[in-house]
Short mmCIF file of C-alpha atoms and ligand atoms in Angstrom, two decimals:
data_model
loop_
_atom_site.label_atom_id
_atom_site.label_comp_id
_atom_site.label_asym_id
_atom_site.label_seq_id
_atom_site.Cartn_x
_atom_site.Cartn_y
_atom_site.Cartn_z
CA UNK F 30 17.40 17.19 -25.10
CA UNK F 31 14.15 17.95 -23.29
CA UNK F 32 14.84 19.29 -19.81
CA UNK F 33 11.26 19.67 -18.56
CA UNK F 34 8.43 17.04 -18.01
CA UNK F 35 5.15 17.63 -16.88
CA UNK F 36 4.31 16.38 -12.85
CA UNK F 37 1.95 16.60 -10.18
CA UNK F 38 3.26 18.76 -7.42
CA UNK F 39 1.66 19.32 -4.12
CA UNK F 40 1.14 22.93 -2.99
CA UNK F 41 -0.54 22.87 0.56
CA UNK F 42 -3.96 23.42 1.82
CA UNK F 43 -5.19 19.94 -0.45
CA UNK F 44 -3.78 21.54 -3.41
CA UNK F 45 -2.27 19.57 -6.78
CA UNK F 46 -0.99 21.37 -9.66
CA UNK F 47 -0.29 19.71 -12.77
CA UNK F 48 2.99 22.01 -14.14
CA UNK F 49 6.40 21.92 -16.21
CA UNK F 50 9.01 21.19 -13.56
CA UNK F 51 13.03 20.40 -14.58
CA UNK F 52 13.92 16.96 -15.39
CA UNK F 53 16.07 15.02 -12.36
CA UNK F 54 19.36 14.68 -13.26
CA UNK F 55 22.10 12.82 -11.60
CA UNK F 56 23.58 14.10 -8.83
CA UNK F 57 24.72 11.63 -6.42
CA UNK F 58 26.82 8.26 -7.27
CA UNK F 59 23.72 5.89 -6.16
CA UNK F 60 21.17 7.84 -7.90
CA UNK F 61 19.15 6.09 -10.58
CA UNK F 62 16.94 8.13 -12.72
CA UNK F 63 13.61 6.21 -14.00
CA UNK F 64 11.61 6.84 -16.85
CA UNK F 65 7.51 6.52 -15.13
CA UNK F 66 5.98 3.61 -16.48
CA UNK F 67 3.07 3.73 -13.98
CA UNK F 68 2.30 4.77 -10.38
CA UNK F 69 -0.65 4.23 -8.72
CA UNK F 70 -2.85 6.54 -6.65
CA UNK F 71 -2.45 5.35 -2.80
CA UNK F 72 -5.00 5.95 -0.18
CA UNK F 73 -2.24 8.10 1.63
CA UNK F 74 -2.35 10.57 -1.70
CA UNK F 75 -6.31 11.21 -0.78
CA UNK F 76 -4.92 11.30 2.55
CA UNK F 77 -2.83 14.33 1.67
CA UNK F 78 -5.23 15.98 -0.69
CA UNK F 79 -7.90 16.17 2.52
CA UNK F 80 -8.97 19.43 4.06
CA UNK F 81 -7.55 18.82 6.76
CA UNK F 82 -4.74 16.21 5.52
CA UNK F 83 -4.79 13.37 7.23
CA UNK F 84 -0.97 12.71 6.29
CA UNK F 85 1.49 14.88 5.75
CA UNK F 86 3.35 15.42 2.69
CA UNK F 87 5.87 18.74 2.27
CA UNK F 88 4.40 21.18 -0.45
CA UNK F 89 6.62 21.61 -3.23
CA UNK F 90 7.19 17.92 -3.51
CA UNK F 91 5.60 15.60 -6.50
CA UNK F 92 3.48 12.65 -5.11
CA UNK F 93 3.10 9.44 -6.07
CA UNK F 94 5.36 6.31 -4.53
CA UNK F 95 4.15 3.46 -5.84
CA UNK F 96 6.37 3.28 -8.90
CA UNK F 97 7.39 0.82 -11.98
CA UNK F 98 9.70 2.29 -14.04
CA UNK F 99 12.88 1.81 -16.56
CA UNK F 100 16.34 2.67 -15.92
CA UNK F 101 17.41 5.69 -17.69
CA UNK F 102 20.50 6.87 -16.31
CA UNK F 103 22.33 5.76 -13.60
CA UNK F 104 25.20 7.26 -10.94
CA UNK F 105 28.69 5.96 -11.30
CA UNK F 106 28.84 3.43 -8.25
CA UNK F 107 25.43 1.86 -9.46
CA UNK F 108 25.44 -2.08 -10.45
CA UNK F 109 22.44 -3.55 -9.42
CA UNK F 110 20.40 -1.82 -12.52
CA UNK F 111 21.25 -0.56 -15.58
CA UNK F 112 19.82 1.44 -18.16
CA UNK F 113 16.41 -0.41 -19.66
CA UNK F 114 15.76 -2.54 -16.53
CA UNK F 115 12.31 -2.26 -15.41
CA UNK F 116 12.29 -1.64 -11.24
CA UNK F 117 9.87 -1.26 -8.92
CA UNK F 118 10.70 0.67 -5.95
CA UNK F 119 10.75 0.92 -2.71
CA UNK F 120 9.46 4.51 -1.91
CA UNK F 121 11.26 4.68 2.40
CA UNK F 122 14.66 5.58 1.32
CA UNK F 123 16.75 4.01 4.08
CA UNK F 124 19.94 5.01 5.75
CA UNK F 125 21.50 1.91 5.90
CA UNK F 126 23.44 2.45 8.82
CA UNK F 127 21.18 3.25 11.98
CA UNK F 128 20.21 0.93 14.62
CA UNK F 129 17.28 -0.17 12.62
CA UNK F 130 18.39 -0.67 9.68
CA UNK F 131 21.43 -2.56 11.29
CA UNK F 132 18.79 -5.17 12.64
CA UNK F 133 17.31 -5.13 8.84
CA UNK F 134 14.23 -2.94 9.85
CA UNK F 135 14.58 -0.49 7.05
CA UNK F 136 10.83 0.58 7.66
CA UNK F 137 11.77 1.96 11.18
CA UNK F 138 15.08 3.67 9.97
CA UNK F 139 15.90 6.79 11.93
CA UNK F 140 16.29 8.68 8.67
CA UNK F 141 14.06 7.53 6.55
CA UNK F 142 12.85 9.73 3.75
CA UNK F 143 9.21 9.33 2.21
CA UNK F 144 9.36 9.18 -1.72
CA UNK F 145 6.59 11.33 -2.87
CA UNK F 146 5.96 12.71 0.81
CA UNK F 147 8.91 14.39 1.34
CA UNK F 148 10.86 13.72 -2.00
CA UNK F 149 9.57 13.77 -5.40
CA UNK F 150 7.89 10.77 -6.81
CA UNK F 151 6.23 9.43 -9.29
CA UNK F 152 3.39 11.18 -10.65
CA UNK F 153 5.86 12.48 -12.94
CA UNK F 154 7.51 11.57 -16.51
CA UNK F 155 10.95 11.17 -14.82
CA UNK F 156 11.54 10.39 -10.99
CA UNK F 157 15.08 10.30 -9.30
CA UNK F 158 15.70 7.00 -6.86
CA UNK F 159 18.63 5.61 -5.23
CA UNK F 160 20.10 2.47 -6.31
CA UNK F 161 19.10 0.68 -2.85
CA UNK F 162 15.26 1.23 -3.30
CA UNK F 163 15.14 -0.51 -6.77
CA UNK F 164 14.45 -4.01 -7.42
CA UNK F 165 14.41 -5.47 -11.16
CA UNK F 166 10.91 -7.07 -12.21
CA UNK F 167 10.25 -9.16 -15.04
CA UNK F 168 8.49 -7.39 -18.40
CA UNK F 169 5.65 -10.47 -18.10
CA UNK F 170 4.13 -8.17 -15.33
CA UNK F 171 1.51 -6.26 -16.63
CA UNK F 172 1.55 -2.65 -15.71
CA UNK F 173 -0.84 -2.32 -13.78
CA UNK F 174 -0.12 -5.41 -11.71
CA UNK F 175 4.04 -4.02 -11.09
CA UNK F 176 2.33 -1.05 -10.03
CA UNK F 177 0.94 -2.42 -7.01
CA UNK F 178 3.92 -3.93 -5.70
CA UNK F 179 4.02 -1.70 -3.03
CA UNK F 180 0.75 -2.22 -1.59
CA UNK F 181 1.48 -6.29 -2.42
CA UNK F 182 4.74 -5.71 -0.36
CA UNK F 183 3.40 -3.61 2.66
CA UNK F 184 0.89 -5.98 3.02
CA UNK F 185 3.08 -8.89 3.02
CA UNK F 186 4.60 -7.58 5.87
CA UNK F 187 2.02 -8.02 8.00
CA UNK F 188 1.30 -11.62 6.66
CA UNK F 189 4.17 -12.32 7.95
CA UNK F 190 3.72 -11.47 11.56
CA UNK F 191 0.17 -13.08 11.15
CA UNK F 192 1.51 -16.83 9.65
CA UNK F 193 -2.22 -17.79 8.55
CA UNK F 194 -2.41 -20.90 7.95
CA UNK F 195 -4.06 -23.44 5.63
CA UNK F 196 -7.94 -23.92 7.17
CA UNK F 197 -8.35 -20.96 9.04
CA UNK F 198 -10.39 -18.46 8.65
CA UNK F 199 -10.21 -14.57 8.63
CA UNK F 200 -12.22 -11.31 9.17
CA UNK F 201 -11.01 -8.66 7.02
CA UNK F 202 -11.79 -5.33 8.17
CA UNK F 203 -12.19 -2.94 5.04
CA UNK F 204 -12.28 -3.40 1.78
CA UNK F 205 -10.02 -1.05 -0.34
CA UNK F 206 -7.09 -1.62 -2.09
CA UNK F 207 -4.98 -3.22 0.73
CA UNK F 208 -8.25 -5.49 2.22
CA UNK F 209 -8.22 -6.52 -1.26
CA UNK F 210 -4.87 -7.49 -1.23
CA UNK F 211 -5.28 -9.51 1.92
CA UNK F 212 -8.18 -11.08 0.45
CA UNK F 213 -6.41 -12.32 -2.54
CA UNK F 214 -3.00 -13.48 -0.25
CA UNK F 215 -5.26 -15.24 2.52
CA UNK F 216 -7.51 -16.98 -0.05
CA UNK F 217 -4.10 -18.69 -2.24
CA UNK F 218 -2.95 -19.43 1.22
CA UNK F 219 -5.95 -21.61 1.67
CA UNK F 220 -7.68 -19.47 4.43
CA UNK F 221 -11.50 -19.87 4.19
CA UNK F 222 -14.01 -18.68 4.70
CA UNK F 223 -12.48 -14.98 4.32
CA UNK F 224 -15.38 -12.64 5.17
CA UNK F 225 -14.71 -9.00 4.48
CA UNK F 226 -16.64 -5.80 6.33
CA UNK F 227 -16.96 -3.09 3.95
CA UNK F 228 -19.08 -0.36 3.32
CA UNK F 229 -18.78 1.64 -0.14
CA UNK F 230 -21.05 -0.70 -2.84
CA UNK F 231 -18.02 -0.78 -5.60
CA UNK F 232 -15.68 -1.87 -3.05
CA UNK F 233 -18.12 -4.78 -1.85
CA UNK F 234 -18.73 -5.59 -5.38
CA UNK F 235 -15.03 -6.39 -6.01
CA UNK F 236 -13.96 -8.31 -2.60
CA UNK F 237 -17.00 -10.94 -4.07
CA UNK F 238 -15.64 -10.94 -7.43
CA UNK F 239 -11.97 -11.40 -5.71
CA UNK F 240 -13.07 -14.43 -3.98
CA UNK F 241 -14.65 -13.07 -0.92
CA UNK F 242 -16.68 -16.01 0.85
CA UNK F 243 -19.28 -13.20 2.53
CA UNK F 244 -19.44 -9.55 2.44
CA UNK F 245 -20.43 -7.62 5.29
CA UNK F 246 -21.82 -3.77 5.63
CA UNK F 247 -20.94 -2.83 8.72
CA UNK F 248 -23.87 0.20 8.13
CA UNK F 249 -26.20 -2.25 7.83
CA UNK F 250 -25.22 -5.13 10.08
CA UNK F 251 -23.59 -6.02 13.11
CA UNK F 252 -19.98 -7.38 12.35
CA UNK F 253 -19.97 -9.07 15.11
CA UNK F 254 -23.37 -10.96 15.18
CA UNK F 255 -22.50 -11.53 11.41
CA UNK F 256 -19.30 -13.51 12.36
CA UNK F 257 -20.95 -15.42 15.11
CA UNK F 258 -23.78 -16.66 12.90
CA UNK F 259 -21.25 -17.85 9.92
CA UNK F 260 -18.54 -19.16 12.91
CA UNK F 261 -19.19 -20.18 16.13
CA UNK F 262 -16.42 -19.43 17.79
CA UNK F 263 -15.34 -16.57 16.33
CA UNK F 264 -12.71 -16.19 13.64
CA UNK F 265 -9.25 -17.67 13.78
CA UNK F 266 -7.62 -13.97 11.87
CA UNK F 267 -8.83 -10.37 11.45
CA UNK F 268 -7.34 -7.74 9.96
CA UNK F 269 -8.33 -3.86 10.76
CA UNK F 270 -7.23 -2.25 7.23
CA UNK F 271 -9.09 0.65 8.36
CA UNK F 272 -7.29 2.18 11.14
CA UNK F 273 -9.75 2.69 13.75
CA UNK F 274 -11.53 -0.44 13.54
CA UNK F 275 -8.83 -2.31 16.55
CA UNK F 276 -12.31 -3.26 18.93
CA UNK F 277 -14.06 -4.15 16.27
CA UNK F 278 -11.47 -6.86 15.09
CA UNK F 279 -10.82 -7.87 18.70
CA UNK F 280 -14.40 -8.96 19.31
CA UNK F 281 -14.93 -11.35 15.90
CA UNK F 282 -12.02 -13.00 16.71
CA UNK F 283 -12.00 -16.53 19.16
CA UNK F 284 -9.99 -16.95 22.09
CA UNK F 285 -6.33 -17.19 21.30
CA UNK F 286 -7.08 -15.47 18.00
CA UNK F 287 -5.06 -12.93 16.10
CA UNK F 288 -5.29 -9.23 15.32
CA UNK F 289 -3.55 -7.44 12.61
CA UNK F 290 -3.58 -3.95 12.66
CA UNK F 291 -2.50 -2.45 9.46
CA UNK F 292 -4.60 0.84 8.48
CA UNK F 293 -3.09 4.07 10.22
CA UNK F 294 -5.74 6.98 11.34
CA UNK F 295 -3.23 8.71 14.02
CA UNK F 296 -6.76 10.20 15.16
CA UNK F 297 -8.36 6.97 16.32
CA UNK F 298 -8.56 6.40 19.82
CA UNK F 299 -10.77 3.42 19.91
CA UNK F 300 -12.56 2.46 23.03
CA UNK F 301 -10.75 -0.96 24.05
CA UNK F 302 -12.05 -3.14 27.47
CA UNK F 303 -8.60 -4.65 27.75
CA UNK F 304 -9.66 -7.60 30.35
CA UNK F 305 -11.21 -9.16 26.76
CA UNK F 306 -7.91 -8.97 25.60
CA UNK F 307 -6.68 -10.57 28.72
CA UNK F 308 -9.41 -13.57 28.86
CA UNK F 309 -9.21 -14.37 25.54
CA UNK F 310 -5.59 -14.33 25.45
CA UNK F 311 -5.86 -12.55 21.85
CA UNK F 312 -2.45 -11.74 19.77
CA UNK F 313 -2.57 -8.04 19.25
CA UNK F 314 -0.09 -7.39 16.30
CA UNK F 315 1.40 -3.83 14.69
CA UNK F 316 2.44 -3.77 11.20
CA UNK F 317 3.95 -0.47 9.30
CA UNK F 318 4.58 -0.23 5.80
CA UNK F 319 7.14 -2.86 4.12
CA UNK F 320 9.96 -4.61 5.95
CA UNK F 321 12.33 -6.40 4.06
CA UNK F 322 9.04 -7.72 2.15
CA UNK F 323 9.58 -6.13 -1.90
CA UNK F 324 11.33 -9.25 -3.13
CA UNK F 325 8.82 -11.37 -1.97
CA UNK F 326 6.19 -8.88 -3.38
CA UNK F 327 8.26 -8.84 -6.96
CA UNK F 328 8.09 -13.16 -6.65
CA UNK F 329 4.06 -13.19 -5.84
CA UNK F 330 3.53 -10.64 -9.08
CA UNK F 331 6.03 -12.58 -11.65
CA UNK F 332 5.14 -16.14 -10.71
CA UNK F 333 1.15 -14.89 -10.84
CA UNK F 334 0.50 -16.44 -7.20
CA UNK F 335 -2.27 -13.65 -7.14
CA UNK F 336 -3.88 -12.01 -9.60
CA UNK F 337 -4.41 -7.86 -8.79
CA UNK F 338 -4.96 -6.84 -12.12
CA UNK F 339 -9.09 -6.63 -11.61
CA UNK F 340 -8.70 -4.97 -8.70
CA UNK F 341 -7.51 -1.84 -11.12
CA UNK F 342 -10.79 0.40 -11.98
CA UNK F 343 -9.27 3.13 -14.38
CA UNK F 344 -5.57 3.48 -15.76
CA UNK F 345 -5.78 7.44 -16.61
CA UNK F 346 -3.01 9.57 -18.47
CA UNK F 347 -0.88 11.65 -15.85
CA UNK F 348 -3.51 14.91 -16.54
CA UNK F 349 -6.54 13.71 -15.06
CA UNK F 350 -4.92 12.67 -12.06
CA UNK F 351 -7.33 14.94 -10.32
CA UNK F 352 -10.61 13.16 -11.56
CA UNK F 353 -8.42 9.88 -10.59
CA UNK F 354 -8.28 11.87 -7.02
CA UNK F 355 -12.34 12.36 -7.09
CA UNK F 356 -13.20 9.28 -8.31
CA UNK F 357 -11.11 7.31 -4.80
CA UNK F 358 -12.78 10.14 -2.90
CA UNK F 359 -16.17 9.39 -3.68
CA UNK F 360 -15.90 5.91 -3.22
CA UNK F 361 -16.74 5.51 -7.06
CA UNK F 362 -13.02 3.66 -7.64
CA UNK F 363 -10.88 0.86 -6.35
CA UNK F 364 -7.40 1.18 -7.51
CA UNK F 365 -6.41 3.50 -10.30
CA UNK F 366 -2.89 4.00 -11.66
CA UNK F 367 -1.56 6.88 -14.09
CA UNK F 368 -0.10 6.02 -16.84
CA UNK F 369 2.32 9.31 -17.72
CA UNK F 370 3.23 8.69 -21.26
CA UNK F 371 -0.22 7.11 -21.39
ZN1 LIG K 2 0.79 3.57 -0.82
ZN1 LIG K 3 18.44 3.80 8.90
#
């Protein structure tokens, strides 16, 4: 039997080697060992790649965490898969056990460990999970559709603390991959008009072709004045996707009106006059990576409440994962996925 397989490892210093590394075998009793169907290139893999990074990631590890896969081989307590099942998974391994995960707040576990941060993932032919990350999806999904289910379920968890409703409307701030995403859930949820502020041209293109009621550049116009003119009063939702974008989303919204903050830039100190805040009584909401949100996400892909699939700009073979890299970096992509055994 082979025993290596070609992966993406990160090196430091922005650095992504394509090499022959060992296959994973089984070690533990909950492992689960996948063969890589797809896994999609995240924002926080350009992140890492950035001189300096942005996020960190531990060099030696393989990236990629946004995984469908099959079952290959599975540890001897394992039930919930078996070999040939197609999973998605959840890439925050959770302990299980600490306060947070007691209160079912697996994304704030106190010993979480990244998949494809700080364990390898999926850019990869093989990738090694634990039992408790997978969840079975249905062969109907396309590809490149399961492949986004954990974008589809990170932004779900902020939907969830936002509980848009039918009739309102909703500023999305930024338009990549997880604006998108928003877009699509907000429209099906009967939120309109959904205007979107977003600067790169391919990007703009696609939140139109999504369903995007207006499209803002926030270059070329003033988000703010731009909300006014299309409502009133100001916008019942926003959501900064960006990161640093809090102020701007506080000011198109109307009194009483909700924030979402979802995009992380740990550099962003935005300038905030907090009486606003105060007068207009506005909901300021946090929301980090999934919660207990992947079934959900796995529902929404096999039941086709949204369609991602067009969102998807390349599908390349695992080695030109670095022009995959370029192409997000120069704004000239949405989403791409790698395809290993492409
Ligand atoms: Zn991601
Ligand atoms: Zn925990």
């Amino acid at each position: 039997m082979k025993e290596k397989m070609r992966a993406a490892v990160f090196e430091g210093n922005g650095r992504l080697t394509l090499k022959e590394v060992n296959i994973p075998v089984i070690q533990k009793d909950d492992d689960v060992i996948l063969k890589v169907e797809a896994c999609s290139i995240c924002g926080t893999d350009v992140h890492i790649l950035a001189l300096p990074p942005a996020v960190y990631a531990k060099p030696g590890t393989i990236l990629g965490h946004e995984v469908v896969g099959f079952v290959k081989e599975t540890g001897r307590s394992v039930t919930k898969v078996k070999p040939g099942d197609r999973v998605i998974v959840k890439p925050n391994y959770y302990c299980g056990k600490c306060r947070y995960c007691l209160m079912n707040m697996s994304n704030h576990c106190e010993n979480i460990v990244p998949l494809g941060l700080e364990s390898d993932g999926g850019f990869a032919e093989v990738v090694k999970v634990a039992e408790r990350v997978c969840y079975k999806i249905s062969e109907s999904v396309p590809t490149e559709a399961a492949a986004c289910a954990e974008p589809l379920a990170c932004a779900l968890n902020g939907i969830q603390k936002l509980k848009p409703q039918p009739g309102q409307n909703a500023v999305i701030v930024g338009g990549g991959p997880i604006g998108l995403i928003y877009l699509l859930i907000l429209k099906s949820a009967g939120v309109s008009p959904v205007i979107v502020s977003e600067p790169i041209p391919i990007r703009q293109e696609m939140a139109k072709r999504l369903g995007a009621d207006f499209v803002v550049n926030p270059m070329a116009q003033d988000l703010e004045k731009f909300v006014k003119s299309k409502l009133e009063t100001g916008a019942d939702l926003a959501v900064d996707v960006v990161g640093s974008q809090m102020w701007e989303a506080c000011k198109v919204v109307r009194r009483r009106g909700k924030v979402l903050l979802f995009g992380t830039n740990t550099k962003a100190e935005p300038k905030v006059i907090q009486s606003l805040i105060t007068f207009n009584e506005l909901e300021i909401l946090g929301s980090f990576i999934d919660s207990a949100t992947f079934p959900v996400s796995v529902m929404i892909l096999e039941k086709s409440i949204i369609d991602v699939r067009p969102m998807v700009t390349h599908i390349l073979p695992l080695e030109k994962i670095h022009e995959g890299i370029e192409l997000l970096r120069k704004g000239a992509a949405v989403k791409i996925v790698i395809v290993p055994n492409l």
